[in-house]
Short mmCIF file of N, CA and C in Angstrom, two decimals:
data_model
loop_
_atom_site.label_atom_id
_atom_site.label_comp_id
_atom_site.label_asym_id
_atom_site.label_seq_id
_atom_site.Cartn_x
_atom_site.Cartn_y
_atom_site.Cartn_z
N UNK A 1 -30.09 -3.35 -4.26
CA UNK A 1 -29.57 -2.32 -5.13
C UNK A 1 -30.25 -2.47 -6.49
N UNK A 2 -30.82 -1.37 -6.99
CA UNK A 2 -31.49 -1.48 -8.29
C UNK A 2 -30.47 -1.74 -9.39
N UNK A 3 -30.87 -2.52 -10.38
CA UNK A 3 -29.95 -2.74 -11.50
C UNK A 3 -29.62 -1.43 -12.20
N UNK A 4 -28.49 -1.42 -12.88
CA UNK A 4 -28.04 -0.20 -13.54
C UNK A 4 -29.06 0.29 -14.56
N UNK A 5 -29.74 -0.62 -15.23
CA UNK A 5 -30.69 -0.18 -16.26
C UNK A 5 -31.89 0.54 -15.66
N UNK A 6 -32.19 0.33 -14.36
CA UNK A 6 -33.32 1.00 -13.73
C UNK A 6 -32.93 2.30 -13.05
N UNK A 7 -31.67 2.64 -13.05
CA UNK A 7 -31.24 3.89 -12.45
C UNK A 7 -31.47 5.00 -13.47
N UNK A 8 -32.26 5.95 -13.07
CA UNK A 8 -32.61 7.02 -14.00
C UNK A 8 -32.03 8.34 -13.51
N UNK A 9 -32.05 9.30 -14.40
CA UNK A 9 -31.61 10.65 -14.08
C UNK A 9 -32.84 11.53 -14.05
N UNK A 10 -33.06 12.18 -12.93
CA UNK A 10 -34.20 13.09 -12.81
C UNK A 10 -33.92 14.35 -13.63
N UNK A 11 -34.94 14.92 -14.19
CA UNK A 11 -34.83 16.14 -15.01
C UNK A 11 -33.70 15.99 -16.03
N UNK A 12 -33.78 14.97 -16.84
CA UNK A 12 -32.67 14.54 -17.68
C UNK A 12 -32.13 15.64 -18.59
N UNK A 13 -32.97 16.36 -19.28
CA UNK A 13 -32.47 17.39 -20.21
C UNK A 13 -31.84 18.57 -19.46
N UNK A 14 -32.48 18.97 -18.38
CA UNK A 14 -31.94 20.06 -17.57
C UNK A 14 -30.62 19.63 -16.93
N UNK A 15 -30.55 18.39 -16.50
CA UNK A 15 -29.32 17.86 -15.91
C UNK A 15 -28.21 17.80 -16.94
N UNK A 16 -28.53 17.46 -18.18
CA UNK A 16 -27.53 17.40 -19.24
C UNK A 16 -26.92 18.78 -19.48
N UNK A 17 -27.76 19.79 -19.60
CA UNK A 17 -27.27 21.15 -19.83
C UNK A 17 -26.44 21.63 -18.64
N UNK A 18 -26.93 21.37 -17.43
CA UNK A 18 -26.20 21.77 -16.22
C UNK A 18 -24.86 21.04 -16.14
N UNK A 19 -24.87 19.76 -16.46
CA UNK A 19 -23.64 18.96 -16.41
C UNK A 19 -22.60 19.47 -17.39
N UNK A 20 -23.01 19.80 -18.61
CA UNK A 20 -22.08 20.30 -19.62
C UNK A 20 -21.53 21.68 -19.23
N UNK A 21 -22.42 22.57 -18.79
CA UNK A 21 -21.96 23.91 -18.39
C UNK A 21 -21.06 23.86 -17.17
N UNK A 22 -21.41 23.03 -16.19
CA UNK A 22 -20.58 22.90 -14.99
C UNK A 22 -19.25 22.25 -15.34
N UNK A 23 -19.26 21.29 -16.26
CA UNK A 23 -18.02 20.67 -16.72
C UNK A 23 -17.11 21.68 -17.40
N UNK A 24 -17.68 22.53 -18.26
CA UNK A 24 -16.89 23.58 -18.92
C UNK A 24 -16.32 24.56 -17.90
N UNK A 25 -17.14 24.92 -16.91
CA UNK A 25 -16.69 25.80 -15.84
C UNK A 25 -15.52 25.18 -15.08
N UNK A 26 -15.64 23.89 -14.75
CA UNK A 26 -14.59 23.22 -13.99
C UNK A 26 -13.30 23.10 -14.79
N UNK A 27 -13.40 22.74 -16.06
CA UNK A 27 -12.20 22.62 -16.90
C UNK A 27 -11.53 23.98 -17.04
N UNK A 28 -12.31 25.01 -17.32
CA UNK A 28 -11.74 26.36 -17.49
C UNK A 28 -11.08 26.88 -16.23
N UNK A 29 -11.78 26.79 -15.11
CA UNK A 29 -11.20 27.29 -13.87
C UNK A 29 -10.08 26.38 -13.37
N UNK A 30 -10.14 25.09 -13.71
CA UNK A 30 -9.06 24.19 -13.34
C UNK A 30 -7.77 24.55 -14.05
N UNK A 31 -7.86 24.81 -15.34
CA UNK A 31 -6.67 25.22 -16.10
C UNK A 31 -6.15 26.57 -15.60
N UNK A 32 -7.07 27.48 -15.30
CA UNK A 32 -6.68 28.78 -14.78
C UNK A 32 -5.99 28.63 -13.42
N UNK A 33 -6.53 27.78 -12.55
CA UNK A 33 -5.94 27.57 -11.22
C UNK A 33 -4.56 26.92 -11.32
N UNK A 34 -4.42 25.96 -12.24
CA UNK A 34 -3.08 25.37 -12.44
C UNK A 34 -2.10 26.43 -12.93
N UNK A 35 -2.55 27.34 -13.76
CA UNK A 35 -1.70 28.45 -14.19
C UNK A 35 -1.28 29.32 -13.03
N UNK A 36 -2.21 29.57 -12.09
CA UNK A 36 -1.86 30.33 -10.89
C UNK A 36 -0.85 29.57 -10.04
N UNK A 37 -0.99 28.25 -10.00
CA UNK A 37 -0.05 27.45 -9.22
C UNK A 37 1.35 27.48 -9.80
N UNK A 38 1.45 27.62 -11.11
CA UNK A 38 2.76 27.64 -11.77
C UNK A 38 3.34 29.06 -11.82
N UNK A 39 2.51 30.03 -12.22
CA UNK A 39 2.99 31.40 -12.43
C UNK A 39 2.77 32.33 -11.25
N UNK A 40 2.00 31.93 -10.27
CA UNK A 40 1.67 32.80 -9.14
C UNK A 40 0.40 33.58 -9.41
N UNK A 41 -0.18 34.09 -8.34
CA UNK A 41 -1.43 34.86 -8.46
C UNK A 41 -1.12 36.26 -8.97
N UNK A 42 -1.95 36.76 -9.87
CA UNK A 42 -1.74 38.13 -10.36
C UNK A 42 -2.36 39.15 -9.42
N UNK A 43 -1.78 39.31 -8.22
CA UNK A 43 -2.33 40.25 -7.24
C UNK A 43 -1.60 41.57 -7.36
N UNK A 44 -2.36 42.63 -7.19
CA UNK A 44 -1.79 43.97 -7.23
C UNK A 44 -1.45 44.45 -5.83
N UNK A 45 -1.24 45.73 -5.68
CA UNK A 45 -0.90 46.30 -4.37
C UNK A 45 -2.05 46.24 -3.37
N UNK A 46 -3.27 46.64 -3.75
CA UNK A 46 -4.36 46.60 -2.76
C UNK A 46 -4.88 45.16 -2.58
N UNK A 47 -4.27 44.42 -1.67
CA UNK A 47 -4.65 43.02 -1.48
C UNK A 47 -5.95 42.88 -0.69
N UNK A 48 -6.21 43.82 0.21
CA UNK A 48 -7.45 43.74 0.98
C UNK A 48 -7.37 42.66 2.05
N UNK A 49 -8.54 42.21 2.48
CA UNK A 49 -8.62 41.22 3.56
C UNK A 49 -8.13 39.85 3.13
N UNK A 50 -8.32 39.50 1.88
CA UNK A 50 -8.01 38.16 1.42
C UNK A 50 -6.55 38.01 0.97
N UNK A 51 -5.81 39.11 0.90
CA UNK A 51 -4.44 39.08 0.43
C UNK A 51 -3.52 38.12 1.18
N UNK A 52 -3.47 38.20 2.51
CA UNK A 52 -2.59 37.26 3.23
C UNK A 52 -2.99 35.79 3.02
N UNK A 53 -4.27 35.54 2.89
CA UNK A 53 -4.74 34.17 2.65
C UNK A 53 -4.25 33.68 1.29
N UNK A 54 -4.39 34.50 0.26
CA UNK A 54 -3.97 34.10 -1.08
C UNK A 54 -2.45 33.96 -1.17
N UNK A 55 -1.72 34.82 -0.48
CA UNK A 55 -0.26 34.70 -0.49
C UNK A 55 0.20 33.45 0.25
N UNK A 56 -0.51 33.08 1.32
CA UNK A 56 -0.18 31.83 2.03
C UNK A 56 -0.45 30.62 1.13
N UNK A 57 -1.54 30.65 0.37
CA UNK A 57 -1.81 29.56 -0.56
C UNK A 57 -0.73 29.47 -1.64
N UNK A 58 -0.28 30.62 -2.10
CA UNK A 58 0.76 30.63 -3.14
C UNK A 58 2.07 30.08 -2.60
N UNK A 59 2.38 30.34 -1.34
CA UNK A 59 3.62 29.83 -0.76
C UNK A 59 3.61 28.32 -0.64
N UNK A 60 2.43 27.72 -0.41
CA UNK A 60 2.34 26.27 -0.33
C UNK A 60 2.68 25.66 -1.68
N UNK A 61 2.22 26.26 -2.75
CA UNK A 61 2.61 25.84 -4.11
C UNK A 61 1.80 24.70 -4.65
N UNK A 62 2.04 23.49 -4.16
CA UNK A 62 1.39 22.31 -4.75
C UNK A 62 -0.10 22.30 -4.52
N UNK A 63 -0.59 22.98 -3.50
CA UNK A 63 -2.02 22.94 -3.20
C UNK A 63 -2.83 23.54 -4.35
N UNK A 64 -2.41 24.68 -4.84
CA UNK A 64 -3.13 25.33 -5.93
C UNK A 64 -3.06 24.48 -7.20
N UNK A 65 -1.90 23.93 -7.48
CA UNK A 65 -1.75 23.08 -8.66
C UNK A 65 -2.61 21.83 -8.52
N UNK A 66 -2.66 21.24 -7.34
CA UNK A 66 -3.47 20.04 -7.11
C UNK A 66 -4.96 20.30 -7.22
N UNK A 67 -5.42 21.43 -6.69
CA UNK A 67 -6.84 21.78 -6.79
C UNK A 67 -7.21 22.03 -8.24
N UNK A 68 -6.34 22.71 -8.97
CA UNK A 68 -6.60 22.95 -10.39
C UNK A 68 -6.67 21.66 -11.18
N UNK A 69 -5.77 20.73 -10.88
CA UNK A 69 -5.78 19.43 -11.57
C UNK A 69 -7.05 18.65 -11.24
N UNK A 70 -7.46 18.67 -9.97
CA UNK A 70 -8.70 18.00 -9.58
C UNK A 70 -9.90 18.58 -10.31
N UNK A 71 -9.97 19.90 -10.39
CA UNK A 71 -11.09 20.53 -11.09
C UNK A 71 -11.08 20.19 -12.58
N UNK A 72 -9.92 20.20 -13.20
CA UNK A 72 -9.85 19.90 -14.63
C UNK A 72 -10.23 18.44 -14.90
N UNK A 73 -9.75 17.52 -14.08
CA UNK A 73 -10.10 16.10 -14.28
C UNK A 73 -11.59 15.88 -14.02
N UNK A 74 -12.11 16.46 -12.95
CA UNK A 74 -13.54 16.29 -12.66
C UNK A 74 -14.39 16.92 -13.77
N UNK A 75 -13.96 18.05 -14.29
CA UNK A 75 -14.68 18.67 -15.39
C UNK A 75 -14.69 17.79 -16.63
N UNK A 76 -13.56 17.16 -16.91
CA UNK A 76 -13.50 16.23 -18.04
C UNK A 76 -14.42 15.03 -17.82
N UNK A 77 -14.48 14.54 -16.59
CA UNK A 77 -15.36 13.40 -16.29
C UNK A 77 -16.84 13.77 -16.41
N UNK A 78 -17.16 15.05 -16.27
CA UNK A 78 -18.56 15.49 -16.40
C UNK A 78 -19.10 15.29 -17.81
N UNK A 79 -18.22 15.27 -18.79
CA UNK A 79 -18.67 15.16 -20.17
C UNK A 79 -19.12 13.76 -20.55
N UNK A 80 -18.73 12.76 -19.79
CA UNK A 80 -19.12 11.39 -20.07
C UNK A 80 -20.24 11.00 -19.10
N UNK A 81 -21.32 10.49 -19.63
CA UNK A 81 -22.50 10.18 -18.82
C UNK A 81 -22.21 9.15 -17.73
N UNK A 82 -21.39 8.16 -18.02
CA UNK A 82 -21.12 7.09 -17.05
C UNK A 82 -20.23 7.55 -15.90
N UNK A 83 -19.41 8.56 -16.11
CA UNK A 83 -18.52 9.01 -15.05
C UNK A 83 -19.04 10.24 -14.31
N UNK A 84 -20.21 10.71 -14.67
CA UNK A 84 -20.77 11.88 -14.02
C UNK A 84 -20.97 11.70 -12.52
N UNK A 85 -21.51 10.58 -12.02
CA UNK A 85 -21.66 10.45 -10.57
C UNK A 85 -20.34 10.56 -9.81
N UNK A 86 -19.26 10.01 -10.36
CA UNK A 86 -17.95 10.13 -9.74
C UNK A 86 -17.48 11.58 -9.78
N UNK A 87 -17.66 12.24 -10.90
CA UNK A 87 -17.23 13.64 -11.03
C UNK A 87 -17.98 14.54 -10.05
N UNK A 88 -19.25 14.27 -9.84
CA UNK A 88 -20.02 15.09 -8.90
C UNK A 88 -19.48 14.91 -7.48
N UNK A 89 -19.17 13.69 -7.11
CA UNK A 89 -18.59 13.46 -5.79
C UNK A 89 -17.23 14.13 -5.65
N UNK A 90 -16.46 14.13 -6.72
CA UNK A 90 -15.14 14.78 -6.69
C UNK A 90 -15.27 16.29 -6.51
N UNK A 91 -16.32 16.89 -7.05
CA UNK A 91 -16.45 18.35 -7.00
C UNK A 91 -17.28 18.84 -5.83
N UNK A 92 -17.88 17.95 -5.07
CA UNK A 92 -18.75 18.38 -3.98
C UNK A 92 -17.99 19.21 -2.95
N UNK A 93 -16.84 18.74 -2.50
CA UNK A 93 -16.09 19.51 -1.50
C UNK A 93 -15.59 20.83 -2.09
N UNK A 94 -15.19 20.81 -3.36
CA UNK A 94 -14.75 22.05 -4.00
C UNK A 94 -15.90 23.05 -4.07
N UNK A 95 -17.08 22.60 -4.47
CA UNK A 95 -18.22 23.51 -4.60
C UNK A 95 -18.62 24.09 -3.24
N UNK A 96 -18.56 23.27 -2.20
CA UNK A 96 -18.89 23.76 -0.87
C UNK A 96 -17.84 24.78 -0.39
N UNK A 97 -16.57 24.48 -0.61
CA UNK A 97 -15.52 25.42 -0.24
C UNK A 97 -15.59 26.71 -1.06
N UNK A 98 -15.97 26.60 -2.32
CA UNK A 98 -16.13 27.78 -3.16
C UNK A 98 -17.24 28.67 -2.61
N UNK A 99 -18.33 28.06 -2.18
CA UNK A 99 -19.44 28.82 -1.61
C UNK A 99 -18.99 29.53 -0.33
N UNK A 100 -18.28 28.84 0.54
CA UNK A 100 -17.80 29.47 1.77
C UNK A 100 -16.80 30.59 1.48
N UNK A 101 -15.95 30.38 0.48
CA UNK A 101 -14.96 31.39 0.11
C UNK A 101 -15.64 32.68 -0.36
N UNK A 102 -16.65 32.56 -1.20
CA UNK A 102 -17.29 33.79 -1.70
C UNK A 102 -18.18 34.43 -0.64
N UNK A 103 -18.66 33.65 0.30
CA UNK A 103 -19.47 34.24 1.38
C UNK A 103 -18.58 35.06 2.31
N UNK A 104 -17.41 34.53 2.68
CA UNK A 104 -16.59 35.18 3.69
C UNK A 104 -15.49 36.08 3.14
N UNK A 105 -14.99 35.84 1.93
CA UNK A 105 -13.87 36.63 1.43
C UNK A 105 -14.20 37.43 0.18
N UNK A 106 -14.57 36.77 -0.88
CA UNK A 106 -14.72 37.42 -2.19
C UNK A 106 -16.19 37.65 -2.49
N UNK A 107 -16.75 38.66 -1.85
CA UNK A 107 -18.19 38.93 -1.99
C UNK A 107 -18.59 39.29 -3.42
N UNK A 108 -17.68 39.85 -4.19
CA UNK A 108 -18.01 40.26 -5.55
C UNK A 108 -18.28 39.06 -6.46
N UNK A 109 -17.84 37.85 -6.05
CA UNK A 109 -18.06 36.64 -6.85
C UNK A 109 -19.14 35.75 -6.26
N UNK A 110 -19.99 36.33 -5.44
CA UNK A 110 -21.02 35.53 -4.75
C UNK A 110 -21.93 34.80 -5.72
N UNK A 111 -22.33 35.46 -6.78
CA UNK A 111 -23.25 34.83 -7.74
C UNK A 111 -22.59 33.62 -8.40
N UNK A 112 -21.32 33.73 -8.75
CA UNK A 112 -20.61 32.61 -9.38
C UNK A 112 -20.50 31.45 -8.39
N UNK A 113 -20.15 31.74 -7.15
CA UNK A 113 -20.05 30.70 -6.14
C UNK A 113 -21.38 30.02 -5.87
N UNK A 114 -22.42 30.82 -5.82
CA UNK A 114 -23.76 30.26 -5.59
C UNK A 114 -24.21 29.40 -6.77
N UNK A 115 -23.91 29.84 -8.00
CA UNK A 115 -24.26 29.04 -9.18
C UNK A 115 -23.47 27.73 -9.22
N UNK A 116 -22.18 27.78 -8.87
CA UNK A 116 -21.37 26.55 -8.85
C UNK A 116 -21.88 25.55 -7.82
N UNK A 117 -22.16 26.03 -6.61
CA UNK A 117 -22.69 25.14 -5.58
C UNK A 117 -24.08 24.64 -5.96
N UNK A 118 -24.90 25.52 -6.53
CA UNK A 118 -26.24 25.12 -6.95
C UNK A 118 -26.21 24.07 -8.05
N UNK A 119 -25.27 24.21 -8.99
CA UNK A 119 -25.14 23.21 -10.06
C UNK A 119 -24.75 21.87 -9.48
N UNK A 120 -23.83 21.85 -8.54
CA UNK A 120 -23.40 20.59 -7.92
C UNK A 120 -24.55 19.96 -7.13
N UNK A 121 -25.27 20.77 -6.37
CA UNK A 121 -26.40 20.25 -5.60
C UNK A 121 -27.51 19.74 -6.52
N UNK A 122 -27.78 20.44 -7.60
CA UNK A 122 -28.80 19.99 -8.55
C UNK A 122 -28.38 18.68 -9.20
N UNK A 123 -27.12 18.55 -9.55
CA UNK A 123 -26.66 17.31 -10.18
C UNK A 123 -26.70 16.14 -9.20
N UNK A 124 -26.45 16.40 -7.93
CA UNK A 124 -26.61 15.33 -6.94
C UNK A 124 -28.06 14.89 -6.88
N UNK A 125 -28.98 15.84 -6.87
CA UNK A 125 -30.41 15.49 -6.86
C UNK A 125 -30.77 14.70 -8.12
N UNK A 126 -30.30 15.15 -9.26
CA UNK A 126 -30.65 14.48 -10.52
C UNK A 126 -30.05 13.08 -10.61
N UNK A 127 -28.89 12.87 -10.06
CA UNK A 127 -28.20 11.58 -10.15
C UNK A 127 -28.38 10.73 -8.89
N UNK A 128 -29.32 11.08 -8.03
CA UNK A 128 -29.41 10.44 -6.72
C UNK A 128 -29.64 8.93 -6.80
N UNK A 129 -30.29 8.44 -7.84
CA UNK A 129 -30.49 6.99 -7.96
C UNK A 129 -29.16 6.24 -8.04
N UNK A 130 -28.12 6.90 -8.53
CA UNK A 130 -26.80 6.27 -8.60
C UNK A 130 -26.14 6.21 -7.23
N UNK A 131 -26.54 7.10 -6.31
CA UNK A 131 -25.96 7.13 -4.98
C UNK A 131 -26.78 6.34 -3.96
N UNK A 132 -27.98 5.93 -4.33
CA UNK A 132 -28.87 5.24 -3.40
C UNK A 132 -28.23 4.01 -2.75
N UNK A 133 -27.42 3.20 -3.46
CA UNK A 133 -26.80 2.04 -2.80
C UNK A 133 -25.90 2.41 -1.61
N UNK A 134 -25.36 3.62 -1.60
CA UNK A 134 -24.53 4.03 -0.46
C UNK A 134 -25.34 4.08 0.83
N UNK A 135 -26.63 4.37 0.70
CA UNK A 135 -27.49 4.53 1.86
C UNK A 135 -28.31 3.29 2.18
N UNK A 136 -28.19 2.25 1.36
CA UNK A 136 -28.95 1.03 1.56
C UNK A 136 -28.31 0.21 2.69
N UNK A 137 -29.13 -0.58 3.32
CA UNK A 137 -28.64 -1.46 4.37
C UNK A 137 -27.91 -2.65 3.77
N UNK A 138 -27.43 -3.52 4.64
CA UNK A 138 -26.73 -4.70 4.13
C UNK A 138 -27.67 -5.61 3.38
N UNK A 139 -27.14 -6.29 2.38
CA UNK A 139 -27.94 -7.20 1.58
C UNK A 139 -27.96 -8.58 2.22
N UNK A 140 -29.02 -9.32 1.95
CA UNK A 140 -29.13 -10.67 2.49
C UNK A 140 -28.89 -11.72 1.41
N UNK A 141 -28.45 -11.29 0.26
CA UNK A 141 -28.19 -12.20 -0.84
C UNK A 141 -26.84 -12.87 -0.60
N UNK A 142 -26.81 -14.19 -0.70
CA UNK A 142 -25.54 -14.89 -0.52
C UNK A 142 -24.77 -14.88 -1.83
N UNK A 143 -23.49 -14.76 -1.72
CA UNK A 143 -22.62 -14.73 -2.88
C UNK A 143 -22.08 -16.13 -3.09
N UNK A 144 -22.25 -16.68 -4.29
CA UNK A 144 -21.74 -18.04 -4.53
C UNK A 144 -20.24 -18.12 -4.29
N UNK A 145 -19.83 -19.16 -3.60
CA UNK A 145 -18.42 -19.36 -3.33
C UNK A 145 -17.94 -18.69 -2.07
N UNK A 146 -18.82 -17.90 -1.40
CA UNK A 146 -18.39 -17.26 -0.17
C UNK A 146 -18.57 -18.19 0.99
N UNK A 147 -17.79 -18.01 2.00
CA UNK A 147 -17.88 -18.86 3.20
C UNK A 147 -18.85 -18.22 4.15
N UNK A 148 -19.80 -18.98 4.58
CA UNK A 148 -20.79 -18.49 5.54
C UNK A 148 -20.64 -19.26 6.83
N UNK A 149 -20.96 -18.64 7.91
CA UNK A 149 -20.90 -19.32 9.20
C UNK A 149 -19.98 -18.58 10.14
N UNK A 150 -19.63 -19.25 11.24
CA UNK A 150 -18.84 -18.60 12.29
C UNK A 150 -17.39 -18.37 11.86
N UNK A 151 -16.86 -19.20 10.99
CA UNK A 151 -15.46 -19.04 10.61
C UNK A 151 -15.27 -18.10 9.42
N UNK A 152 -16.34 -17.46 8.97
CA UNK A 152 -16.22 -16.51 7.85
C UNK A 152 -15.57 -15.22 8.33
N UNK A 153 -14.82 -14.61 7.46
CA UNK A 153 -14.14 -13.37 7.82
C UNK A 153 -15.06 -12.22 7.60
#
């Protein structure tokens, strides 16, 4: 595993701007989603195809509030350089679900969904050196004080 000082961010300036904008997007939509979880969705009479889906989500209640809280916390973590890799992992499933949602239900927001997923994918590419240890094989370095041999756990 490379030492922390050797882990770099690809396209550093572009990643910084993307990280800040995506963080603002996440905080804003997270607060908005928590508001929907508390006050309900502002749906009118013409619900369309997505109406029953949104009403089912509203009936669950805590799901919308939990997703909003996750987005707001992950957005806050995006503002700090050291917590950005964690925040990107936290938002990956949200960004993928957002992309699927706009593809299949809310076509009018396709550009926003594509930009959100693209920002998350770009940040994963830029921060990939931080994720490289996840894909590394086992290390052969012995840890002082560890028990080695057949009776080791």
